[in-house]
Amino acid sequence: MEENNKKRQLQRAVFVFTLVVCLSAIAGGLGSATFSNYFKEVYHVDSAQRGFLEIPRESPGVLCALIISALAGFSDIGIAAVSQVLVMVGLMVMGAFSPSYGMMMIFLFIQSLGMHLFMPLNDAISMDLAREGEVGKTLGNFKSKANMCTMVTAFVIFAGYRWGFFSFEDKILKPFVIAAILSLIAAGLLVYMKKIMPRTQIQAKTKSKFVMRKKYMPYYLTLVAYGCQKRIKLVFGPWIIIELMGKGADTVALLGIVTSFIGAFFSKYLGKMLDEKGLKYTMIFEGGYLLVVIAALGAAAGALERGGLGSHGIWVFLVYCLYILAFLLEQFNMVHAFMMRKLAIDPSEVTASLSVGLSLDHILAITVSAVLGVIWEKFGAEYVFFLTAATSLMQIGVGLYMGRQLAKQENKTE
């Protein structure tokens, strides 16, 4: 009877967390996904300024490990609720109060702090809710639902900016305010989820303070490469569409719709790949995929910058396709969380280790964004992408290493 009650509680918790993941995805689509256009149209930044704006946007990722360490003893779910409140505060001020450039950067930092805190907690909680042998599948399912919500949100953004319901010239930016409200609802759901979770499922996973082990180095190296690659998604990929092709928020949103639709299936495929083919195969696939796609997008960006591609026709369609394929890189984040779970000496170290990896990723990312922004201005757009594509070799190397290590572990067990 007690076992059945725990199963029902866990099912309810999975349902509630699914709602949280969906609300967070919608809020991200309404807020973070339009930041590039927000910076361009409200504050009129250039390419170099856009790179430097990643400092307040990404520096919270550096602090993530220290903050989670400071909150040691609190449950993952409780900290996740706080993270959603921070997102709400940042978006509400940017959306409702038309802050100056300096104040905008402060509340961009607050919003980003909440968003970055939720990243490792999202993965850790998702894996806690997984059944034995279905960790990849569970991560893929949560990611798939988030992608579907992002797709619907991108359509709303596309329609809203195309037909004038949303505008960056409005005194109150409706998408940001709506996103803030949804983040607050997500925080409330997380508080409720903590109450209904089975006691065995709400361990204080952050009881391990700052964790950095030599054994976890493959995970850290992967996150360093991934941190560089995310610059394509967050900064320089959209800048191709906005700066080189002169398109607005509606076009970026339309591409986001297609990306999210494909991502909903791609994430499930990756989850299945992890469970069935293993970490080595999936990591090598990740590295090879990103190497080819990002390099090809770089060649297209260089051609656009030099005027080598026309404004219509097959070449524009090709750029859009490469942009979509490059943006699927976000789906690989679940692979890295899966790796950390495999490497973990103690389950209580998973959340702390995920946060350390995120911090290492962002230490490099902040520097890389500014440097790549200058490279774009001084040498050309393609070099930003070629340098980033080269970091994919690190994922391939880690995949080969992890294959050998896991094989050794299996041999010892036998």
GROMACS .gro file of C-alpha atoms in nm:
model
  414
    1MET     CA    1   0.000   0.000   0.000
    2GLU     CA    2   0.279   0.239   0.097
    3GLU     CA    3   0.472   0.151  -0.221
    4ASN     CA    4   0.167   0.226  -0.437
    5ASN     CA    5   0.121   0.558  -0.257
    6LYS     CA    6   0.482   0.653  -0.331
    7LYS     CA    7   0.435   0.566  -0.698
    8ARG     CA    8   0.127   0.788  -0.717
    9GLN     CA    9   0.313   1.071  -0.545
   10LEU     CA   10   0.600   1.032  -0.790
   11GLN     CA   11   0.363   1.035  -1.088
   12ARG     CA   12   0.205   1.357  -0.960
   13ALA     CA   13   0.550   1.505  -0.910
   14VAL     CA   14   0.648   1.413  -1.267
   15PHE     CA   15   0.330   1.581  -1.395
   16VAL     CA   16   0.394   1.897  -1.191
   17PHE     CA   17   0.759   1.915  -1.299
   18THR     CA   18   0.650   1.872  -1.660
   19LEU     CA   19   0.434   2.184  -1.615
   20VAL     CA   20   0.734   2.367  -1.464
   21VAL     CA   21   0.957   2.268  -1.757
   22CYS     CA   22   0.691   2.383  -2.003
   23LEU     CA   23   0.632   2.716  -1.829
   24SER     CA   24   1.007   2.777  -1.810
   25ALA     CA   25   1.040   2.702  -2.182
   26ILE     CA   26   0.757   2.941  -2.268
   27ALA     CA   27   0.909   3.214  -2.049
   28GLY     CA   28   1.245   3.160  -2.216
   29GLY     CA   29   1.085   3.184  -2.559
   30LEU     CA   30   0.907   3.508  -2.473
   31GLY     CA   31   1.207   3.664  -2.300
   32SER     CA   32   1.557   3.530  -2.359
   33ALA     CA   33   1.493   3.422  -2.718
   34THR     CA   34   1.422   3.783  -2.823
   35PHE     CA   35   1.713   3.947  -2.639
   36SER     CA   36   1.923   3.993  -2.955
   37ASN     CA   37   1.644   4.193  -3.119
   38TYR     CA   38   1.574   4.373  -2.788
   39PHE     CA   39   1.936   4.491  -2.765
   40LYS     CA   40   1.942   4.594  -3.131
   41GLU     CA   41   1.609   4.773  -3.153
   42VAL     CA   42   1.584   4.930  -2.806
   43TYR     CA   43   1.950   5.010  -2.732
   44HIS     CA   44   2.093   5.008  -3.090
   45VAL     CA   45   2.405   4.806  -3.006
   46ASP     CA   46   2.669   4.712  -3.265
   47SER     CA   47   2.845   4.375  -3.306
   48ALA     CA   48   3.121   4.451  -3.054
   49GLN     CA   49   2.874   4.579  -2.792
   50ARG     CA   50   2.659   4.271  -2.850
   51GLY     CA   51   2.956   4.053  -2.762
   52PHE     CA   52   3.032   4.250  -2.445
   53LEU     CA   53   2.666   4.232  -2.336
   54GLU     CA   54   2.728   3.863  -2.279
   55ILE     CA   55   2.926   3.959  -1.967
   56PRO     CA   56   2.620   4.051  -1.753
   57ARG     CA   57   2.416   3.787  -1.932
   58GLU     CA   58   2.659   3.498  -1.882
   59SER     CA   59   2.855   3.594  -1.567
   60PRO     CA   60   2.581   3.439  -1.344
   61GLY     CA   61   2.685   3.106  -1.492
   62VAL     CA   62   3.029   3.161  -1.342
   63LEU     CA   63   2.875   3.218  -0.998
   64CYS     CA   64   2.640   2.922  -1.025
   65ALA     CA   65   2.868   2.673  -0.848
   66LEU     CA   66   2.942   2.915  -0.562
   67ILE     CA   67   2.573   2.998  -0.509
   68ILE     CA   68   2.462   2.634  -0.509
   69SER     CA   69   2.750   2.556  -0.272
   70ALA     CA   70   2.636   2.838  -0.041
   71LEU     CA   71   2.286   2.689  -0.042
   72ALA     CA   72   2.415   2.344   0.057
   73GLY     CA   73   2.149   2.168   0.263
   74PHE     CA   74   1.854   2.305   0.069
   75SER     CA   75   1.679   2.071  -0.173
   76ASP     CA   76   1.718   2.103  -0.549
   77ILE     CA   77   1.346   2.177  -0.579
   78GLY     CA   78   1.360   2.462  -0.328
   79ILE     CA   79   1.653   2.629  -0.503
   80ALA     CA   80   1.476   2.582  -0.838
   81ALA     CA   81   1.176   2.775  -0.700
   82VAL     CA   82   1.405   3.063  -0.600
   83SER     CA   83   1.561   3.060  -0.947
   84GLN     CA   84   1.220   3.113  -1.107
   85VAL     CA   85   1.151   3.411  -0.880
   86LEU     CA   86   1.480   3.571  -0.993
   87VAL     CA   87   1.381   3.522  -1.358
   88MET     CA   88   1.047   3.687  -1.283
   89VAL     CA   89   1.207   3.993  -1.120
   90GLY     CA   90   1.453   4.051  -1.404
   91LEU     CA   91   1.199   4.017  -1.683
   92MET     CA   92   0.934   4.226  -1.508
   93VAL     CA   93   1.167   4.524  -1.469
   94MET     CA   94   1.298   4.503  -1.826
   95GLY     CA   95   0.948   4.460  -1.962
   96ALA     CA   96   0.747   4.707  -1.753
   97PHE     CA   97   0.981   4.988  -1.648
   98SER     CA   98   1.190   5.081  -1.958
   99PRO     CA   99   1.521   5.086  -1.767
  100SER     CA  100   1.827   5.281  -1.878
  101TYR     CA  101   2.108   5.086  -2.047
  102GLY     CA  102   2.298   5.053  -1.718
  103MET     CA  103   1.991   4.943  -1.518
  104MET     CA  104   1.896   4.703  -1.795
  105MET     CA  105   2.230   4.527  -1.753
  106ILE     CA  106   2.168   4.488  -1.377
  107PHE     CA  107   1.828   4.325  -1.424
  108LEU     CA  108   1.957   4.125  -1.720
  109PHE     CA  109   2.207   3.985  -1.469
  110ILE     CA  110   1.928   3.902  -1.219
  111GLN     CA  111   1.715   3.729  -1.484
  112SER     CA  112   2.016   3.541  -1.611
  113LEU     CA  113   2.114   3.435  -1.258
  114GLY     CA  114   1.777   3.267  -1.213
  115MET     CA  115   1.793   3.107  -1.556
  116HIS     CA  116   2.143   2.969  -1.499
  117LEU     CA  117   2.062   2.836  -1.153
  118PHE     CA  118   1.771   2.643  -1.302
  119MET     CA  119   1.985   2.476  -1.570
  120PRO     CA  120   2.175   2.220  -1.356
  121LEU     CA  121   1.876   2.181  -1.123
  122ASN     CA  122   1.650   2.101  -1.417
  123ASP     CA  123   1.878   1.818  -1.528
  124ALA     CA  124   1.934   1.687  -1.175
  125ILE     CA  125   1.562   1.680  -1.089
  126SER     CA  126   1.478   1.522  -1.426
  127MET     CA  127   1.726   1.240  -1.364
  128ASP     CA  128   1.592   1.191  -1.009
  129LEU     CA  129   1.247   1.132  -1.158
  130ALA     CA  130   1.374   0.869  -1.403
  131ARG     CA  131   1.318   0.497  -1.370
  132GLU     CA  132   1.618   0.263  -1.365
  133GLY     CA  133   1.766   0.225  -1.714
  134GLU     CA  134   1.553   0.508  -1.858
  135VAL     CA  135   1.758   0.814  -1.767
  136GLY     CA  136   1.824   0.907  -2.130
  137LYS     CA  137   1.461   0.849  -2.224
  138THR     CA  138   1.338   1.062  -1.933
  139LEU     CA  139   1.575   1.348  -2.016
  140GLY     CA  140   1.469   1.325  -2.380
  141ASN     CA  141   1.099   1.334  -2.291
  142PHE     CA  142   1.132   1.644  -2.072
  143LYS     CA  143   1.345   1.813  -2.339
  144SER     CA  144   1.094   1.717  -2.609
  145LYS     CA  145   0.805   1.877  -2.420
  146ALA     CA  146   1.013   2.189  -2.362
  147ASN     CA  147   1.088   2.204  -2.735
  148MET     CA  148   0.721   2.179  -2.825
  149CYS     CA  149   0.639   2.466  -2.589
  150THR     CA  150   0.926   2.669  -2.732
  151MET     CA  151   0.790   2.603  -3.080
  152VAL     CA  152   0.442   2.729  -2.991
  153THR     CA  153   0.595   3.031  -2.817
  154ALA     CA  154   0.810   3.109  -3.121
  155PHE     CA  155   0.496   3.108  -3.334
  156VAL     CA  156   0.334   3.354  -3.091
  157ILE     CA  157   0.644   3.577  -3.114
  158PHE     CA  158   0.644   3.553  -3.493
  159ALA     CA  159   0.276   3.642  -3.522
  160GLY     CA  160   0.295   3.909  -3.252
  161TYR     CA  161   0.584   4.101  -3.410
  162ARG     CA  162   0.472   4.041  -3.768
  163TRP     CA  163   0.120   4.178  -3.709
  164GLY     CA  164   0.207   4.447  -3.457
  165PHE     CA  165   0.064   4.305  -3.134
  166PHE     CA  166   0.418   4.302  -2.993
  167SER     CA  167   0.663   4.583  -3.054
  168PHE     CA  168   0.995   4.692  -2.905
  169GLU     CA  169   0.867   5.050  -2.931
  170ASP     CA  170   0.594   4.984  -2.671
  171LYS     CA  171   0.639   5.132  -2.325
  172ILE     CA  172   0.551   4.793  -2.175
  173LEU     CA  173   0.704   4.494  -2.352
  174LYS     CA  174   0.421   4.241  -2.331
  175PRO     CA  175   0.630   3.927  -2.398
  176PHE     CA  176   0.865   4.004  -2.107
  177VAL     CA  177   0.578   4.074  -1.866
  178ILE     CA  178   0.392   3.756  -1.964
  179ALA     CA  179   0.714   3.556  -1.923
  180ALA     CA  180   0.763   3.705  -1.576
  181ILE     CA  181   0.413   3.597  -1.468
  182LEU     CA  182   0.471   3.243  -1.600
  183SER     CA  183   0.800   3.222  -1.409
  184LEU     CA  184   0.619   3.316  -1.088
  185ILE     CA  185   0.362   3.041  -1.150
  186ALA     CA  186   0.647   2.793  -1.208
  187ALA     CA  187   0.796   2.893  -0.872
  188GLY     CA  188   0.464   2.821  -0.701
  189LEU     CA  189   0.439   2.481  -0.870
  190LEU     CA  190   0.788   2.391  -0.749
  191VAL     CA  191   0.689   2.475  -0.390
  192TYR     CA  192   0.386   2.248  -0.429
  193MET     CA  193   0.600   1.975  -0.587
  194LYS     CA  194   0.831   1.971  -0.287
  195LYS     CA  195   0.533   1.897  -0.063
  196ILE     CA  196   0.403   1.603  -0.270
  197MET     CA  197   0.735   1.435  -0.355
  198PRO     CA  198   0.805   1.104  -0.175
  199ARG     CA  199   1.048   1.166   0.110
  200THR     CA  200   1.311   0.945  -0.053
  201GLN     CA  201   1.301   1.163  -0.364
  202ILE     CA  202   1.368   1.503  -0.202
  203GLN     CA  203   1.710   1.446  -0.061
  204ALA     CA  204   1.917   1.760  -0.012
  205LYS     CA  205   2.118   1.683  -0.323
  206THR     CA  206   2.319   2.000  -0.272
  207LYS     CA  207   2.455   1.880   0.063
  208SER     CA  208   2.792   1.834  -0.109
  209LYS     CA  209   2.952   2.177  -0.126
  210PHE     CA  210   3.190   2.290  -0.399
  211VAL     CA  211   3.289   1.971  -0.583
  212MET     CA  212   3.574   1.948  -0.832
  213ARG     CA  213   3.742   1.613  -0.888
  214LYS     CA  214   4.004   1.493  -1.134
  215LYS     CA  215   3.769   1.206  -1.225
  216TYR     CA  216   3.513   1.458  -1.349
  217MET     CA  217   3.757   1.626  -1.591
  218PRO     CA  218   3.592   1.476  -1.906
  219TYR     CA  219   3.269   1.650  -1.807
  220TYR     CA  220   3.444   1.981  -1.742
  221LEU     CA  221   3.628   1.969  -2.077
  222THR     CA  222   3.304   1.895  -2.259
  223LEU     CA  223   3.135   2.192  -2.092
  224VAL     CA  224   3.423   2.421  -2.194
  225ALA     CA  225   3.372   2.324  -2.559
  226TYR     CA  226   2.995   2.347  -2.529
  227GLY     CA  227   3.025   2.692  -2.371
  228CYS     CA  228   3.208   2.816  -2.681
  229GLN     CA  229   2.956   2.651  -2.912
  230LYS     CA  230   2.662   2.812  -2.734
  231ARG     CA  231   2.794   3.150  -2.850
  232ILE     CA  232   2.666   3.048  -3.193
  233LYS     CA  233   2.316   2.992  -3.059
  234LEU     CA  234   2.298   3.286  -2.822
  235VAL     CA  235   2.499   3.552  -3.004
  236PHE     CA  236   2.650   3.503  -3.346
  237GLY     CA  237   2.395   3.276  -3.512
  238PRO     CA  238   2.111   3.527  -3.462
  239TRP     CA  239   2.352   3.804  -3.564
  240ILE     CA  240   2.377   3.646  -3.911
  241ILE     CA  241   2.001   3.680  -3.952
  242ILE     CA  242   1.973   4.023  -3.787
  243GLU     CA  243   2.292   4.197  -3.901
  244LEU     CA  244   2.400   4.028  -4.226
  245MET     CA  245   2.054   3.949  -4.364
  246GLY     CA  246   1.868   4.246  -4.211
  247LYS     CA  247   1.579   4.040  -4.076
  248GLY     CA  248   1.367   4.118  -3.770
  249ALA     CA  249   1.230   3.935  -3.466
  250ASP     CA  250   0.955   3.771  -3.672
  251THR     CA  251   1.207   3.589  -3.895
  252VAL     CA  252   1.416   3.478  -3.596
  253ALA     CA  253   1.098   3.352  -3.430
  254LEU     CA  254   0.988   3.166  -3.745
  255LEU     CA  255   1.323   2.988  -3.760
  256GLY     CA  256   1.282   2.914  -3.390
  257ILE     CA  257   0.948   2.745  -3.461
  258VAL     CA  258   1.109   2.506  -3.708
  259THR     CA  259   1.408   2.446  -3.480
  260SER     CA  260   1.187   2.361  -3.182
  261PHE     CA  261   0.967   2.131  -3.391
  262ILE     CA  262   1.269   1.935  -3.514
  263GLY     CA  263   1.425   1.950  -3.166
  264ALA     CA  264   1.121   1.781  -3.010
  265PHE     CA  265   1.199   1.468  -3.214
  266PHE     CA  266   1.578   1.508  -3.208
  267SER     CA  267   1.588   1.517  -2.826
  268LYS     CA  268   1.391   1.192  -2.803
  269TYR     CA  269   1.630   1.037  -3.055
  270LEU     CA  270   1.931   1.145  -2.849
  271GLY     CA  271   1.775   1.008  -2.530
  272LYS     CA  272   1.714   0.673  -2.700
  273MET     CA  273   2.069   0.679  -2.839
  274LEU     CA  274   2.210   0.726  -2.488
  275ASP     CA  275   2.016   0.433  -2.343
  276GLU     CA  276   2.072   0.197  -2.635
  277LYS     CA  277   2.408   0.285  -2.795
  278GLY     CA  278   2.585   0.438  -2.498
  279LEU     CA  279   2.777   0.750  -2.410
  280LYS     CA  280   3.080   0.694  -2.636
  281TYR     CA  281   2.875   0.671  -2.956
  282THR     CA  282   2.658   0.970  -2.862
  283MET     CA  283   2.956   1.194  -2.776
  284ILE     CA  284   3.133   1.115  -3.103
  285PHE     CA  285   2.810   1.183  -3.291
  286GLU     CA  286   2.778   1.518  -3.109
  287GLY     CA  287   3.131   1.629  -3.194
  288GLY     CA  288   3.110   1.529  -3.559
  289TYR     CA  289   2.769   1.687  -3.605
  290LEU     CA  290   2.869   2.023  -3.455
  291LEU     CA  291   3.202   2.033  -3.638
  292VAL     CA  292   3.037   2.001  -3.980
  293VAL     CA  293   2.732   2.219  -3.918
  294ILE     CA  294   2.904   2.514  -3.746
  295ALA     CA  295   3.187   2.522  -4.002
  296ALA     CA  296   2.934   2.519  -4.289
  297LEU     CA  297   2.737   2.802  -4.125
  298GLY     CA  298   3.063   2.996  -4.095
  299ALA     CA  299   3.132   2.959  -4.467
  300ALA     CA  300   2.781   3.089  -4.539
  301ALA     CA  301   2.828   3.383  -4.300
  302GLY     CA  302   3.151   3.480  -4.472
  303ALA     CA  303   2.986   3.468  -4.812
  304LEU     CA  304   2.696   3.683  -4.689
  305GLU     CA  305   2.932   3.940  -4.541
  306ARG     CA  306   3.120   3.970  -4.870
  307GLY     CA  307   2.798   3.989  -5.069
  308GLY     CA  308   2.865   3.653  -5.233
  309LEU     CA  309   2.511   3.526  -5.178
  310GLY     CA  310   2.198   3.681  -5.323
  311SER     CA  311   1.917   3.811  -5.106
  312HIS     CA  312   1.671   3.553  -5.239
  313GLY     CA  313   1.659   3.195  -5.356
  314ILE     CA  314   1.836   2.872  -5.274
  315TRP     CA  315   2.131   3.034  -5.092
  316VAL     CA  316   1.910   3.209  -4.837
  317PHE     CA  317   1.720   2.883  -4.785
  318LEU     CA  318   2.055   2.707  -4.730
  319VAL     CA  319   2.160   2.963  -4.466
  320TYR     CA  320   1.829   2.915  -4.287
  321CYS     CA  321   1.875   2.536  -4.290
  322LEU     CA  322   2.228   2.561  -4.149
  323TYR     CA  323   2.105   2.804  -3.883
  324ILE     CA  324   1.836   2.555  -3.776
  325LEU     CA  325   2.079   2.262  -3.768
  326ALA     CA  326   2.330   2.464  -3.563
  327PHE     CA  327   2.062   2.560  -3.314
  328LEU     CA  328   1.992   2.195  -3.240
  329LEU     CA  329   2.316   2.195  -3.041
  330GLU     CA  330   2.113   2.280  -2.730
  331GLN     CA  331   1.967   1.928  -2.733
  332PHE     CA  332   2.312   1.784  -2.655
  333ASN     CA  333   2.306   1.934  -2.307
  334MET     CA  334   2.124   1.623  -2.180
  335VAL     CA  335   2.418   1.412  -2.299
  336HIS     CA  336   2.651   1.608  -2.070
  337ALA     CA  337   2.421   1.565  -1.769
  338PHE     CA  338   2.402   1.193  -1.845
  339MET     CA  339   2.784   1.180  -1.850
  340MET     CA  340   2.806   1.350  -1.512
  341ARG     CA  341   2.567   1.095  -1.364
  342LYS     CA  342   2.786   0.816  -1.502
  343LEU     CA  343   3.101   0.975  -1.359
  344ALA     CA  344   2.958   1.066  -1.016
  345ILE     CA  345   3.124   0.896  -0.719
  346ASP     CA  346   2.825   0.985  -0.498
  347PRO     CA  347   2.472   1.073  -0.621
  348SER     CA  348   2.472   1.371  -0.383
  349GLU     CA  349   2.753   1.527  -0.591
  350VAL     CA  350   2.558   1.538  -0.918
  351THR     CA  351   2.394   1.880  -0.873
  352ALA     CA  352   2.708   2.042  -0.729
  353SER     CA  353   2.920   1.896  -1.010
  354LEU     CA  354   2.674   2.009  -1.278
  355SER     CA  355   2.695   2.361  -1.136
  356VAL     CA  356   3.078   2.354  -1.134
  357GLY     CA  357   3.076   2.245  -1.496
  358LEU     CA  358   2.835   2.525  -1.582
  359SER     CA  359   3.060   2.777  -1.409
  360LEU     CA  360   3.369   2.658  -1.597
  361ASP     CA  361   3.172   2.676  -1.920
  362HIS     CA  362   3.076   3.037  -1.851
  363ILE     CA  363   3.418   3.156  -1.737
  364LEU     CA  364   3.541   3.080  -2.085
  365ALA     CA  365   3.216   3.185  -2.253
  366ILE     CA  366   3.232   3.541  -2.118
  367THR     CA  367   3.584   3.585  -2.252
  368VAL     CA  368   3.505   3.409  -2.578
  369SER     CA  369   3.197   3.624  -2.652
  370ALA     CA  370   3.393   3.947  -2.630
  371VAL     CA  371   3.691   3.809  -2.823
  372LEU     CA  372   3.475   3.659  -3.097
  373GLY     CA  373   3.285   3.987  -3.127
  374VAL     CA  374   3.612   4.166  -3.197
  375ILE     CA  375   3.723   3.893  -3.442
  376TRP     CA  376   3.395   3.937  -3.632
  377GLU     CA  377   3.456   4.312  -3.658
  378LYS     CA  378   3.828   4.295  -3.747
  379PHE     CA  379   3.869   3.980  -3.956
  380GLY     CA  380   3.528   3.860  -4.072
  381ALA     CA  381   3.229   3.657  -3.961
  382GLU     CA  382   3.347   3.317  -4.088
  383TYR     CA  383   3.645   3.303  -3.850
  384VAL     CA  384   3.412   3.318  -3.549
  385PHE     CA  385   3.242   3.001  -3.670
  386PHE     CA  386   3.554   2.817  -3.782
  387LEU     CA  387   3.722   2.866  -3.444
  388THR     CA  388   3.408   2.753  -3.265
  389ALA     CA  389   3.371   2.446  -3.488
  390ALA     CA  390   3.724   2.337  -3.395
  391THR     CA  391   3.621   2.299  -3.030
  392SER     CA  392   3.396   2.008  -3.136
  393LEU     CA  393   3.707   1.792  -3.157
  394MET     CA  394   3.705   1.800  -2.777
  395GLN     CA  395   3.369   1.620  -2.764
  396ILE     CA  396   3.501   1.350  -2.998
  397GLY     CA  397   3.809   1.304  -2.779
  398VAL     CA  398   3.601   1.284  -2.461
  399GLY     CA  399   3.371   1.031  -2.624
  400LEU     CA  400   3.665   0.803  -2.709
  401TYR     CA  401   3.806   0.841  -2.357
  402MET     CA  402   3.471   0.769  -2.189
  403GLY     CA  403   3.426   0.461  -2.405
  404ARG     CA  404   3.755   0.319  -2.274
  405GLN     CA  405   3.681   0.413  -1.912
  406LEU     CA  406   3.331   0.264  -1.910
  407ALA     CA  407   3.464  -0.054  -2.072
  408LYS     CA  408   3.723  -0.083  -1.792
  409GLN     CA  409   3.450  -0.040  -1.529
  410GLU     CA  410   3.242  -0.313  -1.689
  411ASN     CA  411   3.541  -0.549  -1.697
  412LYS     CA  412   3.609  -0.486  -1.328
  413THR     CA  413   3.246  -0.555  -1.243
  414GLU     CA  414   3.259  -0.885  -1.430
   0.00000   0.00000   0.00000
